[in-house]
Amino acid sequence: MEMLNMKSIPLSLLLFSLLLQAGNCANSAFLFHFCFSKENYTANSPYDTNLNELFDLLSTKVPPTGFGFDTITGKCQNQVSGLALCRGDVSSENCKSCINDASKELRKRCPNKKDAIIWYDYCFLKYSNEYFFGEIDTKNKFFLLNGNKVDNSKTFNPKVNELLSSLAKKATATPKLYATGDLKLEGSETLYGLAQCTRDLSGPDCKKCLDVAISEVPNCCDGQRGGRTVGGSCNVRYELYPIVDAS
Ligand SMILES: *[C@@H]1O[C@H](CO)[C@@H](O)[C@H](O)[C@H]1NC(C)=O
């Protein structure tokens, strides 16, 4: 079981949490979504058609590299921009099926909404009628926590920070803006971590985004055996078990 802790910043400090059934099947687990605009489009309108075109494009363009973005232009109000990112270790095949699921779910969960974002374990997908590439998304974020606490958070929390901070540096120094790693703890346990940014960000902006995500870990996940802070531009995660097959 994992707990979800959603935070929409800075518009409100609304916080709530719910229990998620952690999926252990081969499919990528759905995590969360926002329909973040109040603006609607109508069925079969040019925006609707452009959105279909965008989803098709992303499901072809993204899987080979794990990241892509594009804008379908039209008359100004019908322009739609979208971006998708797969977790750095995910195969093209799983990336593609995740993006296809994400497109379908966004249609269902955010019907006729001009902006929306959805996250899975393996990927996330965002679209908007505004051009948003190259900017850190500070609005769409949520936290996920394990629900079980470690015995000694005083010694554990600094280890989490140490690992994630080193991964933020490492991620920023690679073209994929992605890093995983681990840290041996006292006793027999190992801490595993992951950090990733969308590749429309510059290295320094990726670092900025990850630093904020890491700074939120104490708020969401103090003493938790595992946790993630997840946003529209970057995310960090730590667990006491391997997150990806080879880290
Ligand atoms: C969009 O649609 C919802 C109902 O689906 C409605 O409540 C809302 O007022 C609409 N927004 C605008 C800006 O028209």
PDB file of C-alpha atoms and ligand atoms in Angstrom:
ATOM      1  CA  MET A   1       0.000   0.000   0.000  1.00  0.00           C
ATOM      2  CA  GLU A   2       1.146   3.492  -0.770  1.00  0.00           C
ATOM      3  CA  MET A   3      -0.486   6.700   0.323  1.00  0.00           C
ATOM      4  CA  LEU A   4      -1.077   9.603  -1.933  1.00  0.00           C
ATOM      5  CA  ASN A   5      -0.642  13.103  -0.722  1.00  0.00           C
ATOM      6  CA  MET A   6      -1.729  15.740  -3.191  1.00  0.00           C
ATOM      7  CA  LYS A   7      -0.707  19.325  -3.061  1.00  0.00           C
ATOM      8  CA  SER A   8      -1.655  22.003  -5.513  1.00  0.00           C
ATOM      9  CA  ILE A   9       0.777  24.864  -5.172  1.00  0.00           C
ATOM     10  CA  PRO A  10       0.659  27.829  -4.868  1.00  0.00           C
ATOM     11  CA  LEU A  11      -3.063  28.243  -5.441  1.00  0.00           C
ATOM     12  CA  SER A  12      -4.014  26.417  -2.318  1.00  0.00           C
ATOM     13  CA  LEU A  13      -2.491  24.448   0.452  1.00  0.00           C
ATOM     14  CA  LEU A  14      -5.152  21.854   0.160  1.00  0.00           C
ATOM     15  CA  LEU A  15      -3.772  18.545   1.291  1.00  0.00           C
ATOM     16  CA  PHE A  16      -5.367  15.200   1.328  1.00  0.00           C
ATOM     17  CA  SER A  17      -4.296  11.659   1.168  1.00  0.00           C
ATOM     18  CA  LEU A  18      -5.747   8.390   0.122  1.00  0.00           C
ATOM     19  CA  LEU A  19      -4.656   4.838  -0.052  1.00  0.00           C
ATOM     20  CA  LEU A  20      -3.432   3.431  -3.315  1.00  0.00           C
ATOM     21  CA  GLN A  21      -3.371  -0.229  -4.033  1.00  0.00           C
ATOM     22  CA  ALA A  22       0.182  -0.782  -5.206  1.00  0.00           C
ATOM     23  CA  GLY A  23      -0.089  -2.809  -8.374  1.00  0.00           C
ATOM     24  CA  ASN A  24       2.344  -5.669  -8.733  1.00  0.00           C
ATOM     25  CA  CYS A  25       1.174  -6.702 -12.184  1.00  0.00           C
ATOM     26  CA  ALA A  26       3.179  -5.996 -15.334  1.00  0.00           C
ATOM     27  CA  ASN A  27       1.150  -2.910 -16.170  1.00  0.00           C
ATOM     28  CA  SER A  28       2.337   0.464 -15.073  1.00  0.00           C
ATOM     29  CA  ALA A  29       0.336   1.608 -12.058  1.00  0.00           C
ATOM     30  CA  PHE A  30      -1.813   4.685 -12.397  1.00  0.00           C
ATOM     31  CA  LEU A  31      -0.748   7.291  -9.850  1.00  0.00           C
ATOM     32  CA  PHE A  32      -2.666  10.539 -10.171  1.00  0.00           C
ATOM     33  CA  HIS A  33      -4.130  13.150 -12.505  1.00  0.00           C
ATOM     34  CA  PHE A  34      -5.224  16.789 -12.603  1.00  0.00           C
ATOM     35  CA  CYS A  35      -7.542  18.508 -15.046  1.00  0.00           C
ATOM     36  CA  PHE A  36      -5.923  21.830 -14.320  1.00  0.00           C
ATOM     37  CA  SER A  37      -7.900  24.200 -16.496  1.00  0.00           C
ATOM     38  CA  LYS A  38     -11.441  25.468 -16.309  1.00  0.00           C
ATOM     39  CA  GLU A  39     -11.530  25.973 -20.051  1.00  0.00           C
ATOM     40  CA  ASN A  40     -13.422  23.468 -22.143  1.00  0.00           C
ATOM     41  CA  TYR A  41     -13.373  22.402 -25.740  1.00  0.00           C
ATOM     42  CA  THR A  42     -16.346  20.855 -27.491  1.00  0.00           C
ATOM     43  CA  ALA A  43     -16.490  17.413 -29.025  1.00  0.00           C
ATOM     44  CA  ASN A  44     -15.393  17.244 -32.673  1.00  0.00           C
ATOM     45  CA  SER A  45     -14.087  20.799 -32.553  1.00  0.00           C
ATOM     46  CA  PRO A  46     -10.701  21.627 -34.099  1.00  0.00           C
ATOM     47  CA  TYR A  47      -9.177  21.458 -30.592  1.00  0.00           C
ATOM     48  CA  ASP A  48     -10.533  17.939 -30.180  1.00  0.00           C
ATOM     49  CA  THR A  49      -9.063  16.891 -33.537  1.00  0.00           C
ATOM     50  CA  ASN A  50      -5.734  18.512 -32.723  1.00  0.00           C
ATOM     51  CA  LEU A  51      -5.626  16.726 -29.388  1.00  0.00           C
ATOM     52  CA  ASN A  52      -6.069  13.367 -31.147  1.00  0.00           C
ATOM     53  CA  GLU A  53      -3.304  14.291 -33.523  1.00  0.00           C
ATOM     54  CA  LEU A  54      -1.054  15.275 -30.629  1.00  0.00           C
ATOM     55  CA  PHE A  55      -1.655  12.008 -28.751  1.00  0.00           C
ATOM     56  CA  ASP A  56      -0.893  10.005 -31.913  1.00  0.00           C
ATOM     57  CA  LEU A  57       2.258  11.985 -32.507  1.00  0.00           C
ATOM     58  CA  LEU A  58       3.532  11.571 -28.946  1.00  0.00           C
ATOM     59  CA  SER A  59       2.863   7.836 -28.917  1.00  0.00           C
ATOM     60  CA  THR A  60       5.113   7.505 -31.981  1.00  0.00           C
ATOM     61  CA  LYS A  61       7.700  10.105 -31.175  1.00  0.00           C
ATOM     62  CA  VAL A  62       8.331   9.470 -27.472  1.00  0.00           C
ATOM     63  CA  PRO A  63       8.977   5.701 -27.098  1.00  0.00           C
ATOM     64  CA  PRO A  64      12.334   5.498 -28.940  1.00  0.00           C
ATOM     65  CA  THR A  65      13.993   8.010 -26.604  1.00  0.00           C
ATOM     66  CA  GLY A  66      11.573   8.129 -23.679  1.00  0.00           C
ATOM     67  CA  PHE A  67      10.817  11.810 -24.090  1.00  0.00           C
ATOM     68  CA  GLY A  68       9.177  14.173 -26.540  1.00  0.00           C
ATOM     69  CA  PHE A  69       7.012  17.229 -26.916  1.00  0.00           C
ATOM     70  CA  ASP A  70       5.172  18.898 -29.729  1.00  0.00           C
ATOM     71  CA  THR A  71       2.633  21.536 -30.591  1.00  0.00           C
ATOM     72  CA  ILE A  72      -0.206  21.101 -33.022  1.00  0.00           C
ATOM     73  CA  THR A  73      -0.771  24.541 -34.417  1.00  0.00           C
ATOM     74  CA  GLY A  74      -4.035  25.818 -35.665  1.00  0.00           C
ATOM     75  CA  LYS A  75      -5.869  29.053 -35.288  1.00  0.00           C
ATOM     76  CA  CYS A  76      -4.693  30.435 -31.955  1.00  0.00           C
ATOM     77  CA  GLN A  77      -7.402  29.001 -29.716  1.00  0.00           C
ATOM     78  CA  ASN A  78      -7.045  25.553 -31.215  1.00  0.00           C
ATOM     79  CA  GLN A  79      -3.343  25.202 -30.628  1.00  0.00           C
ATOM     80  CA  VAL A  80      -2.444  22.346 -28.306  1.00  0.00           C
ATOM     81  CA  SER A  81       0.949  21.496 -26.838  1.00  0.00           C
ATOM     82  CA  GLY A  82       1.862  18.226 -25.195  1.00  0.00           C
ATOM     83  CA  LEU A  83       4.721  16.434 -23.560  1.00  0.00           C
ATOM     84  CA  ALA A  84       5.397  12.889 -22.410  1.00  0.00           C
ATOM     85  CA  LEU A  85       8.226  11.376 -20.407  1.00  0.00           C
ATOM     86  CA  CYS A  86       8.870   7.734 -19.635  1.00  0.00           C
ATOM     87  CA  ARG A  87      10.884   6.647 -16.603  1.00  0.00           C
ATOM     88  CA  GLY A  88      14.508   6.349 -17.680  1.00  0.00           C
ATOM     89  CA  ASP A  89      14.721   2.558 -17.525  1.00  0.00           C
ATOM     90  CA  VAL A  90      11.407   1.757 -19.233  1.00  0.00           C
ATOM     91  CA  SER A  91      11.548  -0.100 -22.575  1.00  0.00           C
ATOM     92  CA  SER A  92      10.172   1.546 -25.735  1.00  0.00           C
ATOM     93  CA  GLU A  93       7.396  -1.005 -25.786  1.00  0.00           C
ATOM     94  CA  ASN A  94       6.281  -0.308 -22.213  1.00  0.00           C
ATOM     95  CA  CYS A  95       6.738   3.408 -22.799  1.00  0.00           C
ATOM     96  CA  LYS A  96       4.412   3.281 -25.776  1.00  0.00           C
ATOM     97  CA  SER A  97       1.706   1.310 -24.020  1.00  0.00           C
ATOM     98  CA  CYS A  98       1.933   3.653 -21.035  1.00  0.00           C
ATOM     99  CA  ILE A  99       1.470   6.703 -23.272  1.00  0.00           C
ATOM    100  CA  ASN A 100      -1.458   5.068 -25.033  1.00  0.00           C
ATOM    101  CA  ASP A 101      -3.101   4.271 -21.681  1.00  0.00           C
ATOM    102  CA  ALA A 102      -2.412   7.804 -20.496  1.00  0.00           C
ATOM    103  CA  SER A 103      -4.063   9.349 -23.578  1.00  0.00           C
ATOM    104  CA  LYS A 104      -7.159   7.205 -23.167  1.00  0.00           C
ATOM    105  CA  GLU A 105      -7.423   7.885 -19.439  1.00  0.00           C
ATOM    106  CA  LEU A 106      -7.036  11.627 -19.915  1.00  0.00           C
ATOM    107  CA  ARG A 107      -9.954  11.583 -22.356  1.00  0.00           C
ATOM    108  CA  LYS A 108     -12.019   9.775 -19.715  1.00  0.00           C
ATOM    109  CA  ARG A 109     -10.869  11.621 -16.606  1.00  0.00           C
ATOM    110  CA  CYS A 110     -10.728  15.112 -18.081  1.00  0.00           C
ATOM    111  CA  PRO A 111     -13.410  15.118 -20.759  1.00  0.00           C
ATOM    112  CA  ASN A 112     -13.364  18.317 -22.845  1.00  0.00           C
ATOM    113  CA  LYS A 113     -10.716  19.947 -20.652  1.00  0.00           C
ATOM    114  CA  LYS A 114      -8.188  22.083 -22.438  1.00  0.00           C
ATOM    115  CA  ASP A 115      -5.366  21.205 -20.021  1.00  0.00           C
ATOM    116  CA  ALA A 116      -4.616  18.017 -18.151  1.00  0.00           C
ATOM    117  CA  ILE A 117      -1.820  15.876 -16.761  1.00  0.00           C
ATOM    118  CA  ILE A 118      -1.655  12.211 -15.737  1.00  0.00           C
ATOM    119  CA  TRP A 119       1.053  10.158 -14.034  1.00  0.00           C
ATOM    120  CA  TYR A 120       1.831   6.469 -14.027  1.00  0.00           C
ATOM    121  CA  ASP A 121       4.795   4.524 -12.683  1.00  0.00           C
ATOM    122  CA  TYR A 122       6.245   4.269 -16.192  1.00  0.00           C
ATOM    123  CA  CYS A 123       5.321   7.592 -17.761  1.00  0.00           C
ATOM    124  CA  PHE A 124       3.472  10.834 -17.551  1.00  0.00           C
ATOM    125  CA  LEU A 125       1.613  12.894 -20.124  1.00  0.00           C
ATOM    126  CA  LYS A 126       0.595  16.527 -20.095  1.00  0.00           C
ATOM    127  CA  TYR A 127      -1.187  18.742 -22.605  1.00  0.00           C
ATOM    128  CA  SER A 128      -2.304  22.341 -22.615  1.00  0.00           C
ATOM    129  CA  ASN A 129      -3.600  25.046 -24.894  1.00  0.00           C
ATOM    130  CA  GLU A 130      -0.682  27.120 -23.583  1.00  0.00           C
ATOM    131  CA  TYR A 131       2.867  26.634 -24.741  1.00  0.00           C
ATOM    132  CA  PHE A 132       4.671  25.402 -21.605  1.00  0.00           C
ATOM    133  CA  PHE A 133       7.952  23.871 -22.796  1.00  0.00           C
ATOM    134  CA  GLY A 134      11.203  24.889 -21.159  1.00  0.00           C
ATOM    135  CA  GLU A 135       9.550  26.168 -18.002  1.00  0.00           C
ATOM    136  CA  ILE A 136       9.472  24.464 -14.617  1.00  0.00           C
ATOM    137  CA  ASP A 137       5.942  23.358 -13.780  1.00  0.00           C
ATOM    138  CA  THR A 138       5.444  24.533 -10.199  1.00  0.00           C
ATOM    139  CA  LYS A 139       1.686  23.988 -10.086  1.00  0.00           C
ATOM    140  CA  ASN A 140       1.020  20.334 -10.738  1.00  0.00           C
ATOM    141  CA  LYS A 141       2.469  18.141  -8.048  1.00  0.00           C
ATOM    142  CA  PHE A 142       1.630  15.412  -5.592  1.00  0.00           C
ATOM    143  CA  PHE A 143       3.355  13.283  -2.983  1.00  0.00           C
ATOM    144  CA  LEU A 144       3.248   9.556  -2.518  1.00  0.00           C
ATOM    145  CA  LEU A 145       4.361   7.888   0.675  1.00  0.00           C
ATOM    146  CA  ASN A 146       4.872   4.366   1.889  1.00  0.00           C
ATOM    147  CA  GLY A 147       2.675   4.578   5.005  1.00  0.00           C
ATOM    148  CA  ASN A 148       5.157   2.643   7.160  1.00  0.00           C
ATOM    149  CA  LYS A 149       7.813   4.401   9.178  1.00  0.00           C
ATOM    150  CA  VAL A 150      11.430   3.497   9.750  1.00  0.00           C
ATOM    151  CA  ASP A 151      12.548   2.868  13.331  1.00  0.00           C
ATOM    152  CA  ASN A 152      14.961   5.746  13.477  1.00  0.00           C
ATOM    153  CA  SER A 153      14.021   8.724  11.348  1.00  0.00           C
ATOM    154  CA  LYS A 154      16.786  10.894  12.884  1.00  0.00           C
ATOM    155  CA  THR A 155      19.472   8.845  11.184  1.00  0.00           C
ATOM    156  CA  PHE A 156      17.348   7.811   8.181  1.00  0.00           C
ATOM    157  CA  ASN A 157      16.154  11.225   6.915  1.00  0.00           C
ATOM    158  CA  PRO A 158      19.671  12.624   6.341  1.00  0.00           C
ATOM    159  CA  LYS A 159      20.537   9.485   4.334  1.00  0.00           C
ATOM    160  CA  VAL A 160      17.532  10.075   2.097  1.00  0.00           C
ATOM    161  CA  ASN A 161      18.642  13.642   1.568  1.00  0.00           C
ATOM    162  CA  GLU A 162      22.227  12.588   0.901  1.00  0.00           C
ATOM    163  CA  LEU A 163      21.219  10.021  -1.731  1.00  0.00           C
ATOM    164  CA  LEU A 164      18.667  12.204  -3.502  1.00  0.00           C
ATOM    165  CA  SER A 165      20.993  15.216  -3.537  1.00  0.00           C
ATOM    166  CA  SER A 166      23.752  13.167  -5.129  1.00  0.00           C
ATOM    167  CA  LEU A 167      21.269  11.809  -7.698  1.00  0.00           C
ATOM    168  CA  ALA A 168      20.084  15.328  -8.517  1.00  0.00           C
ATOM    169  CA  LYS A 169      23.672  16.289  -9.349  1.00  0.00           C
ATOM    170  CA  LYS A 170      24.178  13.113 -11.346  1.00  0.00           C
ATOM    171  CA  ALA A 171      20.913  13.479 -13.289  1.00  0.00           C
ATOM    172  CA  THR A 172      21.677  17.064 -14.189  1.00  0.00           C
ATOM    173  CA  ALA A 173      25.028  16.042 -15.638  1.00  0.00           C
ATOM    174  CA  THR A 174      23.545  13.488 -18.068  1.00  0.00           C
ATOM    175  CA  PRO A 175      21.724  14.199 -21.360  1.00  0.00           C
ATOM    176  CA  LYS A 176      18.791  12.072 -20.182  1.00  0.00           C
ATOM    177  CA  LEU A 177      18.398  14.147 -17.003  1.00  0.00           C
ATOM    178  CA  TYR A 178      17.859  10.859 -15.206  1.00  0.00           C
ATOM    179  CA  ALA A 179      19.769   9.051 -12.468  1.00  0.00           C
ATOM    180  CA  THR A 180      19.305   6.126 -10.138  1.00  0.00           C
ATOM    181  CA  GLY A 181      21.565   4.943  -7.362  1.00  0.00           C
ATOM    182  CA  ASP A 182      21.768   3.402  -3.944  1.00  0.00           C
ATOM    183  CA  LEU A 183      23.288   3.938  -0.557  1.00  0.00           C
ATOM    184  CA  LYS A 184      24.199   1.236   1.957  1.00  0.00           C
ATOM    185  CA  LEU A 185      22.702   1.927   5.347  1.00  0.00           C
ATOM    186  CA  GLU A 186      23.898   0.647   8.701  1.00  0.00           C
ATOM    187  CA  GLY A 187      22.864  -2.951   9.144  1.00  0.00           C
ATOM    188  CA  SER A 188      21.861  -4.853   6.048  1.00  0.00           C
ATOM    189  CA  GLU A 189      19.501  -2.358   4.441  1.00  0.00           C
ATOM    190  CA  THR A 190      20.076  -0.434   1.221  1.00  0.00           C
ATOM    191  CA  LEU A 191      18.363   2.769   0.224  1.00  0.00           C
ATOM    192  CA  TYR A 192      17.471   3.148  -3.468  1.00  0.00           C
ATOM    193  CA  GLY A 193      16.735   6.409  -5.232  1.00  0.00           C
ATOM    194  CA  LEU A 194      15.706   7.934  -8.526  1.00  0.00           C
ATOM    195  CA  ALA A 195      15.699  11.464  -9.926  1.00  0.00           C
ATOM    196  CA  GLN A 196      14.425  12.569 -13.321  1.00  0.00           C
ATOM    197  CA  CYS A 197      13.514  15.757 -15.204  1.00  0.00           C
ATOM    198  CA  THR A 198      11.716  16.396 -18.466  1.00  0.00           C
ATOM    199  CA  ARG A 199      14.296  17.109 -21.141  1.00  0.00           C
ATOM    200  CA  ASP A 200      12.796  20.401 -22.284  1.00  0.00           C
ATOM    201  CA  LEU A 201      14.503  21.863 -19.181  1.00  0.00           C
ATOM    202  CA  SER A 202      18.075  23.112 -19.184  1.00  0.00           C
ATOM    203  CA  GLY A 203      20.521  21.408 -16.817  1.00  0.00           C
ATOM    204  CA  PRO A 204      20.387  24.278 -14.298  1.00  0.00           C
ATOM    205  CA  ASP A 205      16.574  24.349 -14.388  1.00  0.00           C
ATOM    206  CA  CYS A 206      16.491  20.589 -13.879  1.00  0.00           C
ATOM    207  CA  LYS A 207      18.697  21.066 -10.811  1.00  0.00           C
ATOM    208  CA  LYS A 208      16.395  23.808  -9.542  1.00  0.00           C
ATOM    209  CA  CYS A 209      13.337  21.594 -10.017  1.00  0.00           C
ATOM    210  CA  LEU A 210      14.968  18.620  -8.287  1.00  0.00           C
ATOM    211  CA  ASP A 211      16.205  20.752  -5.400  1.00  0.00           C
ATOM    212  CA  VAL A 212      12.632  21.883  -4.743  1.00  0.00           C
ATOM    213  CA  ALA A 213      11.346  18.318  -5.029  1.00  0.00           C
ATOM    214  CA  ILE A 214      13.994  17.156  -2.536  1.00  0.00           C
ATOM    215  CA  SER A 215      13.229  20.033  -0.172  1.00  0.00           C
ATOM    216  CA  GLU A 216       9.615  18.808  -0.040  1.00  0.00           C
ATOM    217  CA  VAL A 217      10.570  15.295   1.023  1.00  0.00           C
ATOM    218  CA  PRO A 218      10.576  16.201   4.755  1.00  0.00           C
ATOM    219  CA  ASN A 219       7.027  17.607   4.384  1.00  0.00           C
ATOM    220  CA  CYS A 220       5.596  14.556   2.684  1.00  0.00           C
ATOM    221  CA  CYS A 221       7.707  11.687   3.810  1.00  0.00           C
ATOM    222  CA  ASP A 222       9.406  12.336   7.154  1.00  0.00           C
ATOM    223  CA  GLY A 223      10.614   8.956   8.457  1.00  0.00           C
ATOM    224  CA  GLN A 224       8.700   7.088   5.769  1.00  0.00           C
ATOM    225  CA  ARG A 225      10.188   3.868   4.394  1.00  0.00           C
ATOM    226  CA  GLY A 226       9.555   5.171   0.893  1.00  0.00           C
ATOM    227  CA  GLY A 227       8.286   8.282  -0.819  1.00  0.00           C
ATOM    228  CA  ARG A 228       8.090  10.375  -3.951  1.00  0.00           C
ATOM    229  CA  THR A 229       7.551  13.985  -4.781  1.00  0.00           C
ATOM    230  CA  VAL A 230       6.246  14.147  -8.305  1.00  0.00           C
ATOM    231  CA  GLY A 231       5.624  17.112 -10.573  1.00  0.00           C
ATOM    232  CA  GLY A 232       5.106  18.124 -14.173  1.00  0.00           C
ATOM    233  CA  SER A 233       8.826  18.781 -14.739  1.00  0.00           C
ATOM    234  CA  CYS A 234      10.706  16.476 -12.382  1.00  0.00           C
ATOM    235  CA  ASN A 235      10.361  13.875  -9.677  1.00  0.00           C
ATOM    236  CA  VAL A 236      12.388  12.153  -6.984  1.00  0.00           C
ATOM    237  CA  ARG A 237      11.743   8.837  -5.296  1.00  0.00           C
ATOM    238  CA  TYR A 238      13.386   6.697  -2.629  1.00  0.00           C
ATOM    239  CA  GLU A 239      12.606   3.184  -1.404  1.00  0.00           C
ATOM    240  CA  LEU A 240      14.198   0.450   0.704  1.00  0.00           C
ATOM    241  CA  TYR A 241      13.925  -1.866  -2.309  1.00  0.00           C
ATOM    242  CA  PRO A 242      15.214  -1.527  -5.879  1.00  0.00           C
ATOM    243  CA  ILE A 243      13.024   0.880  -7.879  1.00  0.00           C
ATOM    244  CA  VAL A 244      14.263  -0.160 -11.307  1.00  0.00           C
ATOM    245  CA  ASP A 245      15.689  -3.496 -12.429  1.00  0.00           C
ATOM    246  CA  ALA A 246      19.281  -2.303 -12.575  1.00  0.00           C
ATOM    247  CA  SER A 247      20.266   0.849 -10.752  1.00  0.00           C
TER     248      SER A 247
HETATM  249  C1  LIG B   1     -16.623  23.704 -18.472  1.00  0.00           C
HETATM  250  O1  LIG B   1     -17.523  22.622 -18.301  1.00  0.00           O
HETATM  251  C2  LIG B   1     -17.945  22.410 -16.960  1.00  0.00           C
HETATM  252  C3  LIG B   1     -18.874  21.218 -16.947  1.00  0.00           C
HETATM  253  O2  LIG B   1     -18.316  20.137 -17.628  1.00  0.00           O
HETATM  254  C4  LIG B   1     -18.642  23.648 -16.425  1.00  0.00           C
HETATM  255  O3  LIG B   1     -18.977  23.445 -15.067  1.00  0.00           O
HETATM  256  C5  LIG B   1     -17.717  24.855 -16.548  1.00  0.00           C
HETATM  257  O4  LIG B   1     -18.392  26.015 -16.149  1.00  0.00           O
HETATM  258  C6  LIG B   1     -17.221  25.008 -17.984  1.00  0.00           C
HETATM  259  N1  LIG B   1     -16.222  26.076 -18.019  1.00  0.00           N
HETATM  260  C7  LIG B   1     -16.301  27.131 -18.839  1.00  0.00           C
HETATM  261  C8  LIG B   1     -15.207  28.129 -18.728  1.00  0.00           C
HETATM  262  O5  LIG B   1     -17.178  27.268 -19.654  1.00  0.00           O
END
